[in-house]
Coordinates of C-alpha atoms in Angstrom, one line a residue:
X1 CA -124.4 -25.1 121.6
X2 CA -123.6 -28.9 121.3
X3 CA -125.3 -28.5 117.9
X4 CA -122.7 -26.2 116.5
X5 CA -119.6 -28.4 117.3
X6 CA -120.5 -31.7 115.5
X7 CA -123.7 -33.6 117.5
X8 CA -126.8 -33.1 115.6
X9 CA -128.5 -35.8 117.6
X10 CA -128.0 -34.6 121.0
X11 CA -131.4 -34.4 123.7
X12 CA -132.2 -33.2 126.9
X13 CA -134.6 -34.8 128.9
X14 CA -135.4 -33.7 132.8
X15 CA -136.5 -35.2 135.7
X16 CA -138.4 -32.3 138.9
X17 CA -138.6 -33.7 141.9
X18 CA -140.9 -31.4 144.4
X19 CA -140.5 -31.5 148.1
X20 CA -143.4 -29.3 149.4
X21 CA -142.2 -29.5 153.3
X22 CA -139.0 -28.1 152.2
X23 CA -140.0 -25.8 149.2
X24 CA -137.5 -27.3 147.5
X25 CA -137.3 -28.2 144.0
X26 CA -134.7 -30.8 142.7
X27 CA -134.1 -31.0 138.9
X28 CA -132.2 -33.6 137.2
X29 CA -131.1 -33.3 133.6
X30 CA -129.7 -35.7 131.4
X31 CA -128.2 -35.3 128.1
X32 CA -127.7 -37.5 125.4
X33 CA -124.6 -36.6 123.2
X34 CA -125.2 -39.0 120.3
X35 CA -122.6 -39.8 117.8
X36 CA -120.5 -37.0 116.8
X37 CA -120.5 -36.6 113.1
X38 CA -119.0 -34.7 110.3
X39 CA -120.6 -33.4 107.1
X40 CA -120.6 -35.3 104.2
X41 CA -121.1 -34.6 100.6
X42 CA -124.0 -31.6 99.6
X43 CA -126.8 -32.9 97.2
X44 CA -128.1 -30.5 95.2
X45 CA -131.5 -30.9 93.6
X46 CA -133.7 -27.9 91.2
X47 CA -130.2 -26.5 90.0
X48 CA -130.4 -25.8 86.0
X49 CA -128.5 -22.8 85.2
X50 CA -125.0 -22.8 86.8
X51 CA -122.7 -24.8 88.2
X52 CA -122.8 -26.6 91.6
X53 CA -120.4 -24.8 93.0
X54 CA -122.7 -21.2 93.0
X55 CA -124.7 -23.2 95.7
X56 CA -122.0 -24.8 97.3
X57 CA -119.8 -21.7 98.3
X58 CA -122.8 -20.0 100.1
X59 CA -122.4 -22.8 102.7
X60 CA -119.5 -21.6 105.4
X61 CA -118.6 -25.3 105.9
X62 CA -117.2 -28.0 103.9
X63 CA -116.9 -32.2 103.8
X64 CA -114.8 -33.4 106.8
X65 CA -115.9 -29.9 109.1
X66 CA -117.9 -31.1 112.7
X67 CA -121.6 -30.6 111.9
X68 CA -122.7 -26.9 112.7
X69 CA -126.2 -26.3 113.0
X70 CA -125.2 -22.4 112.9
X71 CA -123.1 -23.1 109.8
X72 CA -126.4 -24.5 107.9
X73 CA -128.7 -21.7 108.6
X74 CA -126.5 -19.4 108.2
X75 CA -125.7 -21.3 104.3
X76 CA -129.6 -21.0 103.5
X77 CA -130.0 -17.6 104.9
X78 CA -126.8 -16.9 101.7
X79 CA -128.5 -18.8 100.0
X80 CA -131.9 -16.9 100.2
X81 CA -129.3 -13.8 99.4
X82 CA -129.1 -14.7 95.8
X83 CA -131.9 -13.4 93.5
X84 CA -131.4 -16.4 91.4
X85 CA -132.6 -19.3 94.2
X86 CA -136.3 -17.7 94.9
X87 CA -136.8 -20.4 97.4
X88 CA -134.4 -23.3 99.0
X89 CA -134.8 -26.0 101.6
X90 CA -131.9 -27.7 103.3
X91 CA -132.6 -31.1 105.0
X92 CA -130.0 -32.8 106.9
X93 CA -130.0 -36.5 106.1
X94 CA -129.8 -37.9 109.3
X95 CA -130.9 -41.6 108.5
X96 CA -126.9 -42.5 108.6
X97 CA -125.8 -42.1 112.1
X98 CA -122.7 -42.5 111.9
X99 CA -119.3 -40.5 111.5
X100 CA -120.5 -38.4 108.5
X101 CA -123.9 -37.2 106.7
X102 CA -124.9 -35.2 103.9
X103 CA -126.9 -32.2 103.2
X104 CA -129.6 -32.4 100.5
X105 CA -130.2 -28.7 99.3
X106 CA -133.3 -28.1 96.8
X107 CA -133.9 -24.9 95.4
X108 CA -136.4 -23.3 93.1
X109 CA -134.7 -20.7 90.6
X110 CA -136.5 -17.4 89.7
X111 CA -137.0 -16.2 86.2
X112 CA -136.4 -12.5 85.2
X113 CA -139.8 -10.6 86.5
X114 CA -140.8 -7.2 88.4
X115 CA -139.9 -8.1 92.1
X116 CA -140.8 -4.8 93.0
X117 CA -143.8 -2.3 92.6
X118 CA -144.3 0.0 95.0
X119 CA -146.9 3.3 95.0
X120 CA -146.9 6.0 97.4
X121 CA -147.8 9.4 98.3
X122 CA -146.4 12.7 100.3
X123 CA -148.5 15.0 101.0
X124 CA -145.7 18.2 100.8
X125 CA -143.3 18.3 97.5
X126 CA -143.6 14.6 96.4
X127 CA -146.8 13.9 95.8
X128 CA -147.5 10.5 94.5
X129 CA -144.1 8.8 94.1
X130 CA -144.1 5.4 92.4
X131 CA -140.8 3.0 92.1
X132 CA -140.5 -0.6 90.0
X133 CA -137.4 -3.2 90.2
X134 CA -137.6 -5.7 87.4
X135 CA -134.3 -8.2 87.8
X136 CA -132.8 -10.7 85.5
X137 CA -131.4 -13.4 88.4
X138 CA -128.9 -14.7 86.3
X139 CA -127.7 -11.9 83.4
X140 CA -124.2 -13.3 81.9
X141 CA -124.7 -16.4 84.6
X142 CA -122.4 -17.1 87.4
X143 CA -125.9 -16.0 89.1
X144 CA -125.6 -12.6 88.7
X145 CA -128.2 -10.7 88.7
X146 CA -129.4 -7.4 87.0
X147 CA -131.3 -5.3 88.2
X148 CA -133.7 -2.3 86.4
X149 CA -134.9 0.5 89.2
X150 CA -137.3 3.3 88.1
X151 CA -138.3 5.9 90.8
X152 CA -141.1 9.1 89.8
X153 CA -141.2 11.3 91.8
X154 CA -144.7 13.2 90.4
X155 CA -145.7 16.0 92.6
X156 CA -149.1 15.1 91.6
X157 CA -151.3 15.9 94.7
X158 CA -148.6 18.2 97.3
X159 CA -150.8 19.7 99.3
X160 CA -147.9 22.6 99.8
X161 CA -146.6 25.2 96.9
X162 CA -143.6 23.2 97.1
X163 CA -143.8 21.0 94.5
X164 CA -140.5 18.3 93.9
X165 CA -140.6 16.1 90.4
X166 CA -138.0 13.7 90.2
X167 CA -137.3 10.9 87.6
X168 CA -134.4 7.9 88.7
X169 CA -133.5 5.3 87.1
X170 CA -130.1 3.0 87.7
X171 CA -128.4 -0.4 86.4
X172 CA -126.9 -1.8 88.8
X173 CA -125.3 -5.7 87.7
X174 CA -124.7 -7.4 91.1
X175 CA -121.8 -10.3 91.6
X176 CA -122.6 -12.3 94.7
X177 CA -120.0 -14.0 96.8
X178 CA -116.7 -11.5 96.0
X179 CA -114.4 -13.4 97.9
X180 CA -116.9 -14.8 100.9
X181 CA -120.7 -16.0 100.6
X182 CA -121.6 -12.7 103.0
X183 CA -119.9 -10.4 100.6
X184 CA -121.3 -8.6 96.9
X185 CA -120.4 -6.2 94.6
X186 CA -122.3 -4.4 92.2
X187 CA -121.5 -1.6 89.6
X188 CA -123.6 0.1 87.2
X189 CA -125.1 3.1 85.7
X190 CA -127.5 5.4 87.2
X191 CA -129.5 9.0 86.1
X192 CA -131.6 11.7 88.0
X193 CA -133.6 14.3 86.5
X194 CA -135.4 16.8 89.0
X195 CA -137.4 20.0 88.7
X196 CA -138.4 21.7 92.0
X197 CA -138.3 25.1 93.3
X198 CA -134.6 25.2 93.8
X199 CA -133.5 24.1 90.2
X200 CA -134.0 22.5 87.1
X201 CA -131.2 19.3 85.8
X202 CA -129.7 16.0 85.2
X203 CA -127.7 14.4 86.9
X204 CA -125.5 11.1 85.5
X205 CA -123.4 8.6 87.9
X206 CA -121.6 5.6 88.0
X207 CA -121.6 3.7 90.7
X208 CA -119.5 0.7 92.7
X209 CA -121.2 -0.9 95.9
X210 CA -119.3 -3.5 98.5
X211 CA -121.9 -4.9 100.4
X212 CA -121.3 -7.2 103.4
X213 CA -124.3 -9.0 105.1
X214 CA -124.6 -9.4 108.8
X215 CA -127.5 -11.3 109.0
X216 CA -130.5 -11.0 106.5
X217 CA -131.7 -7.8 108.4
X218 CA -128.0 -6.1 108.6
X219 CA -125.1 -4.9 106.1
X220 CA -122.7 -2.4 105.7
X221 CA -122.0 -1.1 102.4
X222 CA -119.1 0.7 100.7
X223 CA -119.8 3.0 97.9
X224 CA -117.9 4.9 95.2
X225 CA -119.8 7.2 93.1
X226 CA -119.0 9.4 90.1
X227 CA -121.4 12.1 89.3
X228 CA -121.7 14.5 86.8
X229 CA -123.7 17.2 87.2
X230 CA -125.7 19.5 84.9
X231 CA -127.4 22.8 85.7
X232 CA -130.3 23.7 83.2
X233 CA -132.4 26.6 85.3
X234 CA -131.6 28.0 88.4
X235 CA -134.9 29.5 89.4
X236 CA -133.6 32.2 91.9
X237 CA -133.6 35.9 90.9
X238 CA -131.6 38.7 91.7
X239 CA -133.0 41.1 94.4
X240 CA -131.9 43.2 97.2
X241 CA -133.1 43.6 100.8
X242 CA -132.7 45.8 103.9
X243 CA -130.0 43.9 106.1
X244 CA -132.1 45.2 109.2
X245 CA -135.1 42.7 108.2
X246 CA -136.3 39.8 110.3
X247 CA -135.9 38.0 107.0
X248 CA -133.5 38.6 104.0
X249 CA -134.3 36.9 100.6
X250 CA -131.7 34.5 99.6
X251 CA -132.1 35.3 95.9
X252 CA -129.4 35.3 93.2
X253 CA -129.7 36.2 89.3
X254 CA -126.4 37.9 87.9
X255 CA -125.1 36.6 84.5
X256 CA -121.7 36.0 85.6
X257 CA -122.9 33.7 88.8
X258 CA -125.5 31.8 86.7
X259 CA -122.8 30.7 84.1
X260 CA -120.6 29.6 86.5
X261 CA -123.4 27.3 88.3
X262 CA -124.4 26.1 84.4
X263 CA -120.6 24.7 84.4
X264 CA -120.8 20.5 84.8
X265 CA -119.8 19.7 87.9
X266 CA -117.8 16.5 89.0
X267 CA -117.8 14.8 92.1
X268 CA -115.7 11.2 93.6
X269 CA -117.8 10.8 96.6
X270 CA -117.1 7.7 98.5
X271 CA -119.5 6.5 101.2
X272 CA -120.2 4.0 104.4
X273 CA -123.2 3.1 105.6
X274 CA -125.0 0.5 107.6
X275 CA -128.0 -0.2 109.6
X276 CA -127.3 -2.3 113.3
X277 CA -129.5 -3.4 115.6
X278 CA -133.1 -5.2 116.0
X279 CA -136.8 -4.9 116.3
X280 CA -139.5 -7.4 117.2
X281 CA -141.2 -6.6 114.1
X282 CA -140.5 -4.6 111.5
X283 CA -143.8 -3.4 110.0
X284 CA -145.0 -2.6 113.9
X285 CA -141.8 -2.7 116.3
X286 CA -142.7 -2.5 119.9
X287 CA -139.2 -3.3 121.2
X288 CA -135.8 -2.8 120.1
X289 CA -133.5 -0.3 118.5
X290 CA -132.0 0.4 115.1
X291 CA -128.6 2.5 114.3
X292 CA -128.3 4.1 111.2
X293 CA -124.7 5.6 110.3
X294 CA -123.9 7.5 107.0
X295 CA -119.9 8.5 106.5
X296 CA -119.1 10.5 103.1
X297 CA -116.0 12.2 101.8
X298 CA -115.1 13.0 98.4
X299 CA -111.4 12.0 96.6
X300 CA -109.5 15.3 96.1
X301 CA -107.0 13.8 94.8
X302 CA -109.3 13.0 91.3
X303 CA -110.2 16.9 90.8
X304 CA -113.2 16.7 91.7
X305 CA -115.4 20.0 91.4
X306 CA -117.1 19.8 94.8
X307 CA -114.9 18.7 98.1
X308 CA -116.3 18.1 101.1
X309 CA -117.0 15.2 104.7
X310 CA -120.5 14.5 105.3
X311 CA -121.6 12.5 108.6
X312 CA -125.2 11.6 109.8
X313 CA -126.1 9.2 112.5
X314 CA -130.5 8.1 112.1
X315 CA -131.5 6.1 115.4
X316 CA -135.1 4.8 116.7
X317 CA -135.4 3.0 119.8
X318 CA -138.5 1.3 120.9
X319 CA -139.9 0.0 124.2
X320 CA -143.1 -1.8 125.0
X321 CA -145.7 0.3 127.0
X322 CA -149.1 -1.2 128.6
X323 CA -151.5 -2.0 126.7
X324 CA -152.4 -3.9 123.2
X325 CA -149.4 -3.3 120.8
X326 CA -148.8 0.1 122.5
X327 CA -145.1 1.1 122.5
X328 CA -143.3 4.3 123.0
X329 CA -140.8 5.4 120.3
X330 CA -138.1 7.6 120.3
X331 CA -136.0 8.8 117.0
X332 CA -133.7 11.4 116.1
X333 CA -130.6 12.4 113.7
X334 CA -127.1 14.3 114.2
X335 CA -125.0 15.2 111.2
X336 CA -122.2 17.9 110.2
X337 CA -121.3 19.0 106.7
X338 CA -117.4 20.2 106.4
X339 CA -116.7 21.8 103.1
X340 CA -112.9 21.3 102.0
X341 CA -110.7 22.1 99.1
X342 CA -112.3 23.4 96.4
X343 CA -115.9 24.0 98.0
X344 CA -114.7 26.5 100.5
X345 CA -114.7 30.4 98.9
X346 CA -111.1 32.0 99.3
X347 CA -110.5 35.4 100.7
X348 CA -113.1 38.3 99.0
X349 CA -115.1 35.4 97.3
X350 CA -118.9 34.8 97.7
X351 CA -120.4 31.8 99.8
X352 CA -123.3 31.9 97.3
X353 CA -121.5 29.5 94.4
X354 CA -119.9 26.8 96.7
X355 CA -123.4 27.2 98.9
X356 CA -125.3 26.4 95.7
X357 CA -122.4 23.3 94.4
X358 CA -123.2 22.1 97.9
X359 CA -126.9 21.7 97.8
X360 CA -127.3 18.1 97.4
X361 CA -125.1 17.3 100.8
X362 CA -126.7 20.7 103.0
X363 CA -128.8 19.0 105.8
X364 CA -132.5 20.3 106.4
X365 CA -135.3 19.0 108.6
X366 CA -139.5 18.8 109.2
X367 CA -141.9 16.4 107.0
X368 CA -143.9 13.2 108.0
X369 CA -140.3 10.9 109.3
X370 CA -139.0 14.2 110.8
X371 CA -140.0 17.0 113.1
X372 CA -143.9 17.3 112.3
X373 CA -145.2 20.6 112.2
X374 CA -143.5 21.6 109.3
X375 CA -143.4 20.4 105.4
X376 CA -140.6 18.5 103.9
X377 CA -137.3 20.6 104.8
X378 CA -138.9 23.5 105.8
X379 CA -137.9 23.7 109.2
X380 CA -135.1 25.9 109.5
X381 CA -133.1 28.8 107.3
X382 CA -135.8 29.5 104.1
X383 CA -136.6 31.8 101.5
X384 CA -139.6 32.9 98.9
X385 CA -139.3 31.1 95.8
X386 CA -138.9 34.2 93.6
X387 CA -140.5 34.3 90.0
X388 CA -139.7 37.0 87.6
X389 CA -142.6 37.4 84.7
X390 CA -143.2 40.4 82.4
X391 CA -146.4 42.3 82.8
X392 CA -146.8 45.5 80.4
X393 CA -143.0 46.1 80.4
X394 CA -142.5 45.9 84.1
X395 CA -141.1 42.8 86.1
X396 CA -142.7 41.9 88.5
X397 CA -142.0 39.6 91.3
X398 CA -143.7 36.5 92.5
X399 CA -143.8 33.7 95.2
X400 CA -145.8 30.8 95.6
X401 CA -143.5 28.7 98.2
X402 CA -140.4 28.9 100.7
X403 CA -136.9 27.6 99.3
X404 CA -135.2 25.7 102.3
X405 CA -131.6 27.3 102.6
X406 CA -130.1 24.6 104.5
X407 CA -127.4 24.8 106.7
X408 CA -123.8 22.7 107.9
X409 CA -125.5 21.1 111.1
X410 CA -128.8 19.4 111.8
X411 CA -130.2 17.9 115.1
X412 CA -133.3 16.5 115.4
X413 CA -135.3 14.4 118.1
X414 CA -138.8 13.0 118.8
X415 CA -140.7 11.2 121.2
X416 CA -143.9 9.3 119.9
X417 CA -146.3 7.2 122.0
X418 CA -148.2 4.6 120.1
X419 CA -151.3 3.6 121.3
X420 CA -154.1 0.8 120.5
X421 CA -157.6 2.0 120.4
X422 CA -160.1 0.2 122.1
X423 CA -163.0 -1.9 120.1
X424 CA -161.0 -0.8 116.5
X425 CA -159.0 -3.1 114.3
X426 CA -155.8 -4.6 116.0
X427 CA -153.9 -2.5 112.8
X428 CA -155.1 0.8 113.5
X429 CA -152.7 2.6 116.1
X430 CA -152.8 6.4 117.7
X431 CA -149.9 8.4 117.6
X432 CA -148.9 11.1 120.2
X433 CA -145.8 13.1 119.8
X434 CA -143.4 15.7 120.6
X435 CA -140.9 17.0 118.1
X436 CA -137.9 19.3 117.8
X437 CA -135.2 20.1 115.4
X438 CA -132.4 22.8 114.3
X439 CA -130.5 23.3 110.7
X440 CA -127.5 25.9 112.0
X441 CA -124.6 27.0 110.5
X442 CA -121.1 27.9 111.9
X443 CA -118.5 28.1 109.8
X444 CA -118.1 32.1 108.7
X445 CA -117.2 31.1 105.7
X446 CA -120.8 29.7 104.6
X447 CA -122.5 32.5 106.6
X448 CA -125.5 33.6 104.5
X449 CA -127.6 37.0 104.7
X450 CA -130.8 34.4 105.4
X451 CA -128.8 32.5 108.6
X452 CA -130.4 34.4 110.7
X453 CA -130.4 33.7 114.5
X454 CA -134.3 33.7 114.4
X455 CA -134.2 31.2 111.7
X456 CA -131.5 28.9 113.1
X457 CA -132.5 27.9 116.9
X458 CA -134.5 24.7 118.2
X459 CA -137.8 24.7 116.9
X460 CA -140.3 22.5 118.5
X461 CA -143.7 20.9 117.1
X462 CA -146.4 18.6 118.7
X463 CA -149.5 16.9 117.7
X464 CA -150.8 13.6 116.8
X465 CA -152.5 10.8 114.2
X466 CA -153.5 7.8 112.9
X467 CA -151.6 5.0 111.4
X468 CA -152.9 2.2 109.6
X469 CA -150.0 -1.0 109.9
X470 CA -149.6 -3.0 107.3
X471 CA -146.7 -5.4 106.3
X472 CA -145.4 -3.4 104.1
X473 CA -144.8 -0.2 106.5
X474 CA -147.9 2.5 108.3
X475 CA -150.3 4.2 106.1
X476 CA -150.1 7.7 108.1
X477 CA -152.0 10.5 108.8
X478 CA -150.4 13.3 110.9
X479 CA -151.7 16.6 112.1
X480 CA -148.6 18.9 113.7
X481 CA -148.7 22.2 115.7
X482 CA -145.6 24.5 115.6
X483 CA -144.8 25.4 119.3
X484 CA -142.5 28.6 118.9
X485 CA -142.9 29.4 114.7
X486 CA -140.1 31.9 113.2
X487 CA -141.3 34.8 111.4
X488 CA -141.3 33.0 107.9
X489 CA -143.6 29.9 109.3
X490 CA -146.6 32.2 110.1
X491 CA -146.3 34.3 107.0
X492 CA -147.0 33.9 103.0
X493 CA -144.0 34.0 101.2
X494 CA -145.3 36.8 98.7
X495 CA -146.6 38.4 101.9
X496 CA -142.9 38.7 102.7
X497 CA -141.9 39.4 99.3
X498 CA -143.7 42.7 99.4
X499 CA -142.8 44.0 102.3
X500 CA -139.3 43.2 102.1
X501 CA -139.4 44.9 98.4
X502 CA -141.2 47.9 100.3
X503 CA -138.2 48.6 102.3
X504 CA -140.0 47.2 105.9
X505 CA -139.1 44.2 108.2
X506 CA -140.7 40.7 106.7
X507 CA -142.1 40.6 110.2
X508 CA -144.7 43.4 109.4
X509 CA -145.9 40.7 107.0
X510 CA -149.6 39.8 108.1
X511 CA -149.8 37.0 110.4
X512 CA -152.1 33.8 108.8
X513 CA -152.4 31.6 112.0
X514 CA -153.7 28.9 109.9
X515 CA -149.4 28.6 109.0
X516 CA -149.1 27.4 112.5
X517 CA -150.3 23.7 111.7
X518 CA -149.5 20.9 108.8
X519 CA -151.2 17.9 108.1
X520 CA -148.9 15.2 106.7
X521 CA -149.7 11.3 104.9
X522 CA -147.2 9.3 104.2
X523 CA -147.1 5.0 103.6
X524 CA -144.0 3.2 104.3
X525 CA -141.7 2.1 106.9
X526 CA -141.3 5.2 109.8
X527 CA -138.2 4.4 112.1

């Protein structure tokens, strides 16, 4: 404490005095203030490519201000912030003890280069996924930095029908120190295309992001975006099912409502989020807890196509259990989607349209950092993926995979014990867990055909792994076991397809008991 208000050189030194008659122990301390002394000058050495002063404003404290040892750390910690300084060292020169001393700060600046390659894999939808970052610390100086991000998304190797490609790529220019050394901006460019079961488009934005750092662990972040979206293939066909079926297909294919959804959208969406909290260790935590809140709205007042509040609260809390590195973990997520304005059908109009507009903010559940037991999304409100194809002058009707439907409310929960295994690599962990999750809807409004009550109650997995831990996140390897399936999670989709087309309850659909487990990988962080 006597550190952060001007005496660098201050010491403690204490004296125990032990009287074992009276099992009593005195102890004497005695501190030594030294002079108190304010900061001097800040020498910079390793600077090249801007100005002084880019170093010297990530420092909270100034020539003449009492010595602050919180004040320094916390001006290298900004410091390592800034893309362009890829290493510093701060030294206080304390061979002048006297009223003032100076700060000698050497730093090392980076040169454009890839600082990020990562390669992954999913074993439902995604497949392998690769992302690169290649940044230019210092584009247009005033050590800004640029920054290139590429995400692919291949599909290459789902172990599910379900099959999600996805190309990203955004711009973003960063500005460090907008006003304070904990604050940035950046703004940029950024593009999506995707081709999964659902649809086929592209998707352009522009983008403007407040960031304020906590710490080097914690931010919160502001965010405007402006997207504009285009349709190229809805794969959904048009069919028609007995309402008195376990399971109605979800399926639409007119003209008129296809042309509509082929219309650009626009969307002003403006969103907070931040991350609180603390773990031991990130790559392995054993204690601690992290918070996770997401707030979104979009601007009506910019006439927007799609209007709607978004909110979804992630947490993981972790406490040490007996036992080498053994911990117990317990996760979850709450969030509500409220359409508004323009996204909520007026009287006599379909939900189908603003359902579909929607798609992007609906909340589903289940896959490897969810509720196990059930592929990416799956868990929930879902559908056949319907293909039409011409054989011999008939259509006929296909389905390889479910379509998740989605739904305006999603809770989910688990509770995972990790465990050490005895005479095996310190890295290699075994996971236990319980799972549960639901994806519900209630506004009438949004009611679809599919929302069945069968399909939108707590579901509830269980099962267990391994997990490999390395510094970069666990390589995983997850087997889960649906508790209390719905009708869709024991039955093939074009199972369902043809009964459903024959006029009869999907739940006549043969039973495959095999549907009743998933096996999941994943690599990466999982809290």
């Amino acid at each position: 404490g006597l550190q952060n208000h001007g005496y660098p050189f201050v010491s403690v030194e204490s004296r125990a005095r032990i009287d074992s008659l009276a099992h009593t122990v005195d102890l004497a301390l005695s501190i030594t203030f030294g002079p108190r002394v304010r900061m001097g000058a800040i020498e910079l050495d390793g600077l090249h490519s801007v100005k002084p002063s880019h170093v010297v404003r990530q420092f909270p404290t100034a020539p003449g201000d009492w010595y602050s040892r919180h004040d320094i750390d916390r001006g290298r910690d900004n410091l390592q912030s800034v893309p362009l300084f890829s290493r510093s060292r701060v030294a206080f020169e304390d061979s002048l003890r006297d009223s003032s001393a100076s700060l000698r700060v050497t730093v090392a600046e980076s040169r454009p280069r890839i600082t990020n390659l990562e390669v992954g894999y999913v074993t439902d939808g995604a497949g392998v996924t690769a992302q690169i970052r290649w940044t230019h610390p210092n584009f247009t100086g005033g050590a800004r930095s640029l920054d290139a991000l590429g995400l692919a998304q291949t599909g290459w190797g789902s172990t599910t029908d379900q099959v999600d490609k996805l190309i990203r790529m955004s711009l973003p220019l960063s500005q460090p120190h907008v006003g304070s050394p904990n604050m940035s901006l950046s703004v940029g460019p950024a593009y999506e295309y995707r081709d999964n079961s659902v649809d086929r488009g592209t998707t352009w934005s522009g983008l403007a992001t407040l960031v304020y750092r906590f710490n080097p662990l914690q931010s919160a972040a502001l965010r405007y975006e402006y997207i504009y979206r285009q349709l190229d293939e809805l794969r959904l066909v048009e069919l028609s099912s007995d309402e008195s079926a376990n399971l109605t297909l979800l399926v639409f294919g007119s003209d008129a409502l296809l042309d509509s959804l082929k219309e650009p959208e626009v969307i002003h969406e403006l969103t907070f989020f931040t991350s609180l909290g603390r773990l031991d260790n990130i790559s392995r935590p054993r204690h601690g807890s992290i918070v996770k809140p997401n707030i979104s709205v979009t601007l009506p007042f910019l006439n927007g196509d799609v209007d709607f509040a978004r909110a979804d609260l992630q947490f993981s809390t972790f406490f040490p259990f007996p036992g080498r590195a053994n911990a117990f973990a317990v996760r979850g997520k709450v969030g509500g989607l409220w359409p508004t304005g323009a996204s909520v059908p007026g009287p006599g109009q379909s939900a189908i349209v603003s359902w579909l507009s929607l798609r992007d903010q609906l909340f589903t559940a289940g896959g490897s950092s969810d509720v196990r037991g059930y592929a990416n999304r799956m868990l929930g409100p879902k559908v056949p993926s319907i293909e039409a194809n011409l054989v011999n002058g008939d259509t006929v009707l296909t389905s390889n995979n479910y379509v998740p439907v989605g739904g305006l409310r999603r809770v989910t929960a688990s509770g995972e014990l990790r465990l050490g295994l005895p005479k095996s690599p310190p890295n290699l962990a075994l996971h236990l867990f319980v799972d549960a999750g639901r994806v519900w809807t209630t506004d009438p409004h949004f009611q679809l055909a599919s929302m069945t009550p069968e399909s939108e109650r707590f579901f509830v997995t269980t099962g267990g792994g391994l997990g490999y831990y390395t510094p970069v996140g666990a390589i995983r390897l997850d087997i889960g076991y649906k508790l209390n399936p719905s009708v869709a999670d024991l039955r093939d989709p074009q199972d369902v397809l043809n009964v459903v087309q024959a006029g009869q309850p999907a739940s006549t659909a043969p039973v495959i008991w095999q549907r009743r487990y998933a096996i999941l990988a994943s690599l990466g962080l999982n809290f």
